[in-house]
Coordinates of C-alpha atoms in Angstrom, one line a residue:
X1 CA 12.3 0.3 -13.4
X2 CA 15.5 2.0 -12.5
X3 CA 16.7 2.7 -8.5
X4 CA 18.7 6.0 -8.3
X5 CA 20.6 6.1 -5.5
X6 CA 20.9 9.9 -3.8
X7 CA 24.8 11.1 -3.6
X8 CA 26.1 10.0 -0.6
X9 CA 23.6 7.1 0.6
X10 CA 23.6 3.9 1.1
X11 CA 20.8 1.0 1.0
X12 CA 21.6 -1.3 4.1
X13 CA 21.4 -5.1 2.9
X14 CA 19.5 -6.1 6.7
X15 CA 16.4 -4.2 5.8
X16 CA 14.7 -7.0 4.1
X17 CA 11.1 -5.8 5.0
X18 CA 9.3 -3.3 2.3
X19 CA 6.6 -1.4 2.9
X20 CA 4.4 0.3 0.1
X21 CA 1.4 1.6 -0.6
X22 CA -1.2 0.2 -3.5
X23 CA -3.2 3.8 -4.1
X24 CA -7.0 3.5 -3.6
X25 CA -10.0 5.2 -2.6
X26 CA -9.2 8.1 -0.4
X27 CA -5.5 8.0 -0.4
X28 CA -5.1 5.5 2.8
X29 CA -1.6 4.3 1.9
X30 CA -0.3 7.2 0.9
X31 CA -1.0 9.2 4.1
X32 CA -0.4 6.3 6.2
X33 CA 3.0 5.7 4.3
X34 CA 3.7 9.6 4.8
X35 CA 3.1 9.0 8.6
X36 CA 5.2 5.9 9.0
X37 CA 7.9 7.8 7.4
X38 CA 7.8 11.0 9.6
X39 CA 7.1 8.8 12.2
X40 CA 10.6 6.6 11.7
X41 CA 12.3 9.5 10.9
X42 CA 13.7 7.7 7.9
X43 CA 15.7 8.7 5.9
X44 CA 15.3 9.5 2.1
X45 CA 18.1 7.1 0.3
X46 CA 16.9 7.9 -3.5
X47 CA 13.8 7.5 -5.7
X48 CA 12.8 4.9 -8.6
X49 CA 11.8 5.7 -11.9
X50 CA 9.0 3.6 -14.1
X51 CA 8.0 4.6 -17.0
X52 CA 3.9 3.5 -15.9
X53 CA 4.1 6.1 -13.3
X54 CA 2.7 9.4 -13.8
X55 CA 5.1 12.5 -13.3
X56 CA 4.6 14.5 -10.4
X57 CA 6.8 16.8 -8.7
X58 CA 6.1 18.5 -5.1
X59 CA 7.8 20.3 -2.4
X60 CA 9.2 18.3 0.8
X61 CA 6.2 16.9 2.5
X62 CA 8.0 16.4 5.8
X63 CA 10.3 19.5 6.5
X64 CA 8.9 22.7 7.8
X65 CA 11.1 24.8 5.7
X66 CA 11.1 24.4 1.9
X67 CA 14.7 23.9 1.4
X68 CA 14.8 22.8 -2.1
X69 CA 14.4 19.0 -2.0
X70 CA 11.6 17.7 -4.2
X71 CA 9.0 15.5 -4.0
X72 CA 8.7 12.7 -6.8
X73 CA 6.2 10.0 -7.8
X74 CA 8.5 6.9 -6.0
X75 CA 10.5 8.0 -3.1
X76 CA 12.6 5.1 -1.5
X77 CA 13.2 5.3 2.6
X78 CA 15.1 3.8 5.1
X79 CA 14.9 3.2 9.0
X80 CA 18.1 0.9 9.9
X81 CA 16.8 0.6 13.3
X82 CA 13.6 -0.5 12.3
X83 CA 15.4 -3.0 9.7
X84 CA 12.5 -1.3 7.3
X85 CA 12.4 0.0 3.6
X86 CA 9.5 2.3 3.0
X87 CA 8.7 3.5 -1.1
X88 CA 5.8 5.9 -1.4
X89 CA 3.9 6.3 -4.5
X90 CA 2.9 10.1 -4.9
X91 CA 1.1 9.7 -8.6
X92 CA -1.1 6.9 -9.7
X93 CA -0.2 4.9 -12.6
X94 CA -1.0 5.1 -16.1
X95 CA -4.3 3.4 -16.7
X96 CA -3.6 0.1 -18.8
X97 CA -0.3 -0.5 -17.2
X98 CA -0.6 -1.9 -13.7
X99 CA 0.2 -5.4 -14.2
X100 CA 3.3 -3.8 -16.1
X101 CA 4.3 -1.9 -13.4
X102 CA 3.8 -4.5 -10.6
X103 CA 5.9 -6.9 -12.4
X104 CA 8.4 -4.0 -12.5
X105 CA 8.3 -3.4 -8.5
X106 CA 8.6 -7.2 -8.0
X107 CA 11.5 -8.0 -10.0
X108 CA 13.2 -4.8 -8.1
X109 CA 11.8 -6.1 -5.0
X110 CA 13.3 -9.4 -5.6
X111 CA 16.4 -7.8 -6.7
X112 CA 17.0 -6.2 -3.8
X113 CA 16.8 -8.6 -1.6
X114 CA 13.7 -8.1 0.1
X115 CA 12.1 -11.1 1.7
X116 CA 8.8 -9.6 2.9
X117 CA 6.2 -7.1 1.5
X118 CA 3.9 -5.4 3.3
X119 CA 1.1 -3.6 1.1
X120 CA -1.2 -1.1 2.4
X121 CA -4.3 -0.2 0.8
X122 CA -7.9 1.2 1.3
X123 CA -11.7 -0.2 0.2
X124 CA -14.5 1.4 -1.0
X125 CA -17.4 1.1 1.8
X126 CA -20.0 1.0 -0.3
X127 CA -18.7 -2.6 -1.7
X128 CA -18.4 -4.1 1.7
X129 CA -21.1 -6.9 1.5
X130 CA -20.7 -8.5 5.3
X131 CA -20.4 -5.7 7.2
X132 CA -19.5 -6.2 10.9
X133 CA -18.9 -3.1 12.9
X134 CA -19.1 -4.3 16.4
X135 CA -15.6 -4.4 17.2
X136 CA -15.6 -0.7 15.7
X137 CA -13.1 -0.3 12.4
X138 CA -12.0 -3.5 11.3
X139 CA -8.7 -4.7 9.6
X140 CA -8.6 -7.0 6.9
X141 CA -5.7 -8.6 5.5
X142 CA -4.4 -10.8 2.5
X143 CA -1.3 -13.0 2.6
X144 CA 0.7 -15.3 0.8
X145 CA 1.7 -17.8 3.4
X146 CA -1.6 -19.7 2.2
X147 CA -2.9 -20.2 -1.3
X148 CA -6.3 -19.2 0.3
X149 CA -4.8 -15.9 1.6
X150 CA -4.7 -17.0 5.3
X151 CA -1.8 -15.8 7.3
X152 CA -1.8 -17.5 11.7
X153 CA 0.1 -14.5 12.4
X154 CA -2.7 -11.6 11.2
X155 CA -5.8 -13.7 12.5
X156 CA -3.9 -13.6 15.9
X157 CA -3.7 -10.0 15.9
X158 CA -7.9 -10.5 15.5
X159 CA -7.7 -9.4 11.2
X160 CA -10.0 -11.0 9.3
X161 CA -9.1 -12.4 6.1
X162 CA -10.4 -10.7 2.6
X163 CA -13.1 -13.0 2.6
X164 CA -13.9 -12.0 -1.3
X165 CA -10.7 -13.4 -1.9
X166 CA -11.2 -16.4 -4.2
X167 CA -8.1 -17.6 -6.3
X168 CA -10.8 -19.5 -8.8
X169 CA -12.1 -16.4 -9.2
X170 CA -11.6 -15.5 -13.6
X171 CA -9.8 -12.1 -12.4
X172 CA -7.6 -13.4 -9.5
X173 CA -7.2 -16.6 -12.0
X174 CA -5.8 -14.0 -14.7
X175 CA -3.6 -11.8 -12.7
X176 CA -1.7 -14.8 -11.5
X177 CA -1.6 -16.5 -15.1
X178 CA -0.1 -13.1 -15.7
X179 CA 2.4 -12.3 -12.9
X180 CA 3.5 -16.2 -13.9
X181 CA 4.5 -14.9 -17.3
X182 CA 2.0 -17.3 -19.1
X183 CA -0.4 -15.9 -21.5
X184 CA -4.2 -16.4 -21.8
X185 CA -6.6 -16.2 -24.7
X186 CA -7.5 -13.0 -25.6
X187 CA -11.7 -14.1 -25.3
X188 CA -10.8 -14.9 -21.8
X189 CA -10.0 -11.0 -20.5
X190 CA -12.3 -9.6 -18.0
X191 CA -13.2 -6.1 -20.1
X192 CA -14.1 -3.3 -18.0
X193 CA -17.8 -3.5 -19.6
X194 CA -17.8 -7.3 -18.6
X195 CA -17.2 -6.2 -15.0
X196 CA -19.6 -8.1 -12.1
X197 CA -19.3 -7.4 -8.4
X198 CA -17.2 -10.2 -7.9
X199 CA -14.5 -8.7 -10.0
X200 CA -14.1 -5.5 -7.8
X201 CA -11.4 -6.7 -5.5
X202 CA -9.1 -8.1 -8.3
X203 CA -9.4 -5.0 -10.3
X204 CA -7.4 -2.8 -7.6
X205 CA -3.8 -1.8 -7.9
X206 CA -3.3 -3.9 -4.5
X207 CA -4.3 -7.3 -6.4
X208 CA -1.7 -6.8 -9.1
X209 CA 1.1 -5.9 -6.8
X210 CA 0.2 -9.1 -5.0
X211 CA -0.2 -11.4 -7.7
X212 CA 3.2 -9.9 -9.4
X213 CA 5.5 -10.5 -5.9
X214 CA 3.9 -13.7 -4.6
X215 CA 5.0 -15.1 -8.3
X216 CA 8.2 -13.9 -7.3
X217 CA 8.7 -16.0 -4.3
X218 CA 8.4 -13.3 -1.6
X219 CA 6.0 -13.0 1.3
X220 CA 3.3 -10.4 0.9
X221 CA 1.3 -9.7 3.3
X222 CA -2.1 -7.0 2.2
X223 CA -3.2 -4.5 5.2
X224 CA -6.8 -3.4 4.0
X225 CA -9.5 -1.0 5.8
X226 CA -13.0 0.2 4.1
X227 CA -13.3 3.7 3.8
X228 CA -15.4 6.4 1.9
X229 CA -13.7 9.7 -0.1
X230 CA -12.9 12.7 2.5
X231 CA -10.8 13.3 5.2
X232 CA -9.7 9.9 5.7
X233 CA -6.7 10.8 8.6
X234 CA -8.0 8.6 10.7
X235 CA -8.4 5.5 8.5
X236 CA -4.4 6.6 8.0
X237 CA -3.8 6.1 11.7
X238 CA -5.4 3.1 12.0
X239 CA -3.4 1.8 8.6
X240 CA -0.4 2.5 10.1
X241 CA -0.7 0.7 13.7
X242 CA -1.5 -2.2 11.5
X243 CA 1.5 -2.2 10.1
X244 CA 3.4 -1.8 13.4
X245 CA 1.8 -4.4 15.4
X246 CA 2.3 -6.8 12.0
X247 CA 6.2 -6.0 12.4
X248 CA 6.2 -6.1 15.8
X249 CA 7.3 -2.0 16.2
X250 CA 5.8 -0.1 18.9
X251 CA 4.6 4.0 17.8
X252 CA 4.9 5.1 21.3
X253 CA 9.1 4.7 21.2
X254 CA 8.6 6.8 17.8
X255 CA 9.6 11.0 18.8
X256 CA 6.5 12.1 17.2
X257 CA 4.7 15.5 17.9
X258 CA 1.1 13.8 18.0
X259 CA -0.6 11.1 19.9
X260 CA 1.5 7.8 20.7
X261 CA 4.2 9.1 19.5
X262 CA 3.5 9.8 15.7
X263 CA 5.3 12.4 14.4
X264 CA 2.3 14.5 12.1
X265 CA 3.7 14.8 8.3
X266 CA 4.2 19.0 7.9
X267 CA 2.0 18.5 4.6
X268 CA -1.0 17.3 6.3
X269 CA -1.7 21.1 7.8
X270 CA -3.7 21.5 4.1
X271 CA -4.2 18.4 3.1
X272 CA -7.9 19.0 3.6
X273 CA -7.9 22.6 3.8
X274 CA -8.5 24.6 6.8
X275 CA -11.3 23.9 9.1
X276 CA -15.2 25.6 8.7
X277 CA -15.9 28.8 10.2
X278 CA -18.1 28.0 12.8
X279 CA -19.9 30.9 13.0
X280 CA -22.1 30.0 9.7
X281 CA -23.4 27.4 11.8

């Protein structure tokens, strides 16, 4: 994994918290990462390069006016007054290779001197096996503080812990033997064929990324919300406040263009495409 720094920039050494996105169903992260970015107004300080990521190139997603810069599959972000490093992921990675590339992202996470990662991520609905909808859309969270993934600070906030989280579990059990650098007998992977319900949550690009960077001393801390394929903006929104009231940032100070101060990513005009003609109804 290699950091490219634009001409001109400069990573500052106090922003010690990352931010990232572990791609799922519906694209949660992503658009919440794309929203916390135009929200921040940070600024673009260069891109990384992994060979386990799949190309991509785009236009701007946050200017108005196509002015030439490109869009690639890691993008790294800065807000110095938010002490924050944001890296979106724009192109999933290639299938095989996600242990690979989390180790990758947590040795570079490491050595840059980041102390604290925060994850976001999205989970399928229809694998939600206690489902409580009585305070409305509920947060769940992963952390590292704890080796049973409970964090003081996120049940505060009224999260609840990922309760499928089990570090017994075979597939948790191999993706830290893994991120550890130890090896495992080969009659001992979890195939995809082999899969059970209980093998759903460690499967995910989040768990790997977890594994990977708690092995590597740092505090991760996994913001998760269920969620079904479709417009999921909202599920973005509520992604995103997570992440603020985690890092103690408030969106109302943010000069955005939408409610509470969020600043609405120019891309998301056709993200979904433009809204039914009514008159067919």
């Amino acid at each position: 994994m290699e950091f490219v720094i634009e001409q001109g920039k400069q990573p500052h050494h106090e922003c010690s918290t990352l931010i990232l996105p572990a791609l799922s169903i519906g694209n949660v992260g992503q658009l919440a990462m794309d929203l916390l970015v135009s929200s921040m107004k940070a600024e673009k300080i260069g891109y990384v390069d992994d060979p386990s990521v799949l190309p991509c190139v785009g236009n701007d997603a946050y200017g108005p006016i196509p002015c030439g810069d490109l869009a690639l599959p890691l993008e790294a972000y800065q807000s110095s007054s938010s002490r924050l490093t944001l890296l979106q992921q724009r192109s999933p990675v290639v299938k095989g290779r996600m242990v690979e590339f989390a180790k990758n992202l947590a040795n570079f996470a490491a050595a840059s001197g980041k102390k604290h990662v925060v994850l976001l991520s999205s989970l399928d609905f229809g694998k939600w096996q206690k489902i409580d909808m009585s305070s409305g859309l509920q947060m769940h969270y992963l952390s590292s503080v704890n080796p049973d993934g409970r964090d003081d600070r996120c049940e505060q906030l009224g999260w609840k812990r990922l309760q499928e989280y089990n570090p017994a579990q075979r597939c948790w059990k191999y993706l830290s033997t893994l991120a550890e650098g130890n090896t495992m007998l080969e009659n001992n992977l979890p195939f995809e064929d082999e899969m059970e319900d209980e093998d759903y949550y460690p499967s995910l690009p989040f768990a790997a990324l977890f594994s990977c960077l708690r092995a590597k001393g740092l505090k991760v801390t996994c913001l998760l919300c269920y969620c079904s394929e479709g417009d999921n903006i909202q599920d973005a929104f509520q992604l995103a406040e997570a992440a603020c009231r985690l890092l103690g940032l408030n969106p109302s100070t943010f000069p955005g263009n939408g409610s509470g101060g969020w600043v609405i990513p120019f891309s998301w005009q056709t993200v979904y495409g433009p809204p039914p003609d009514m008159s067919i109804f």
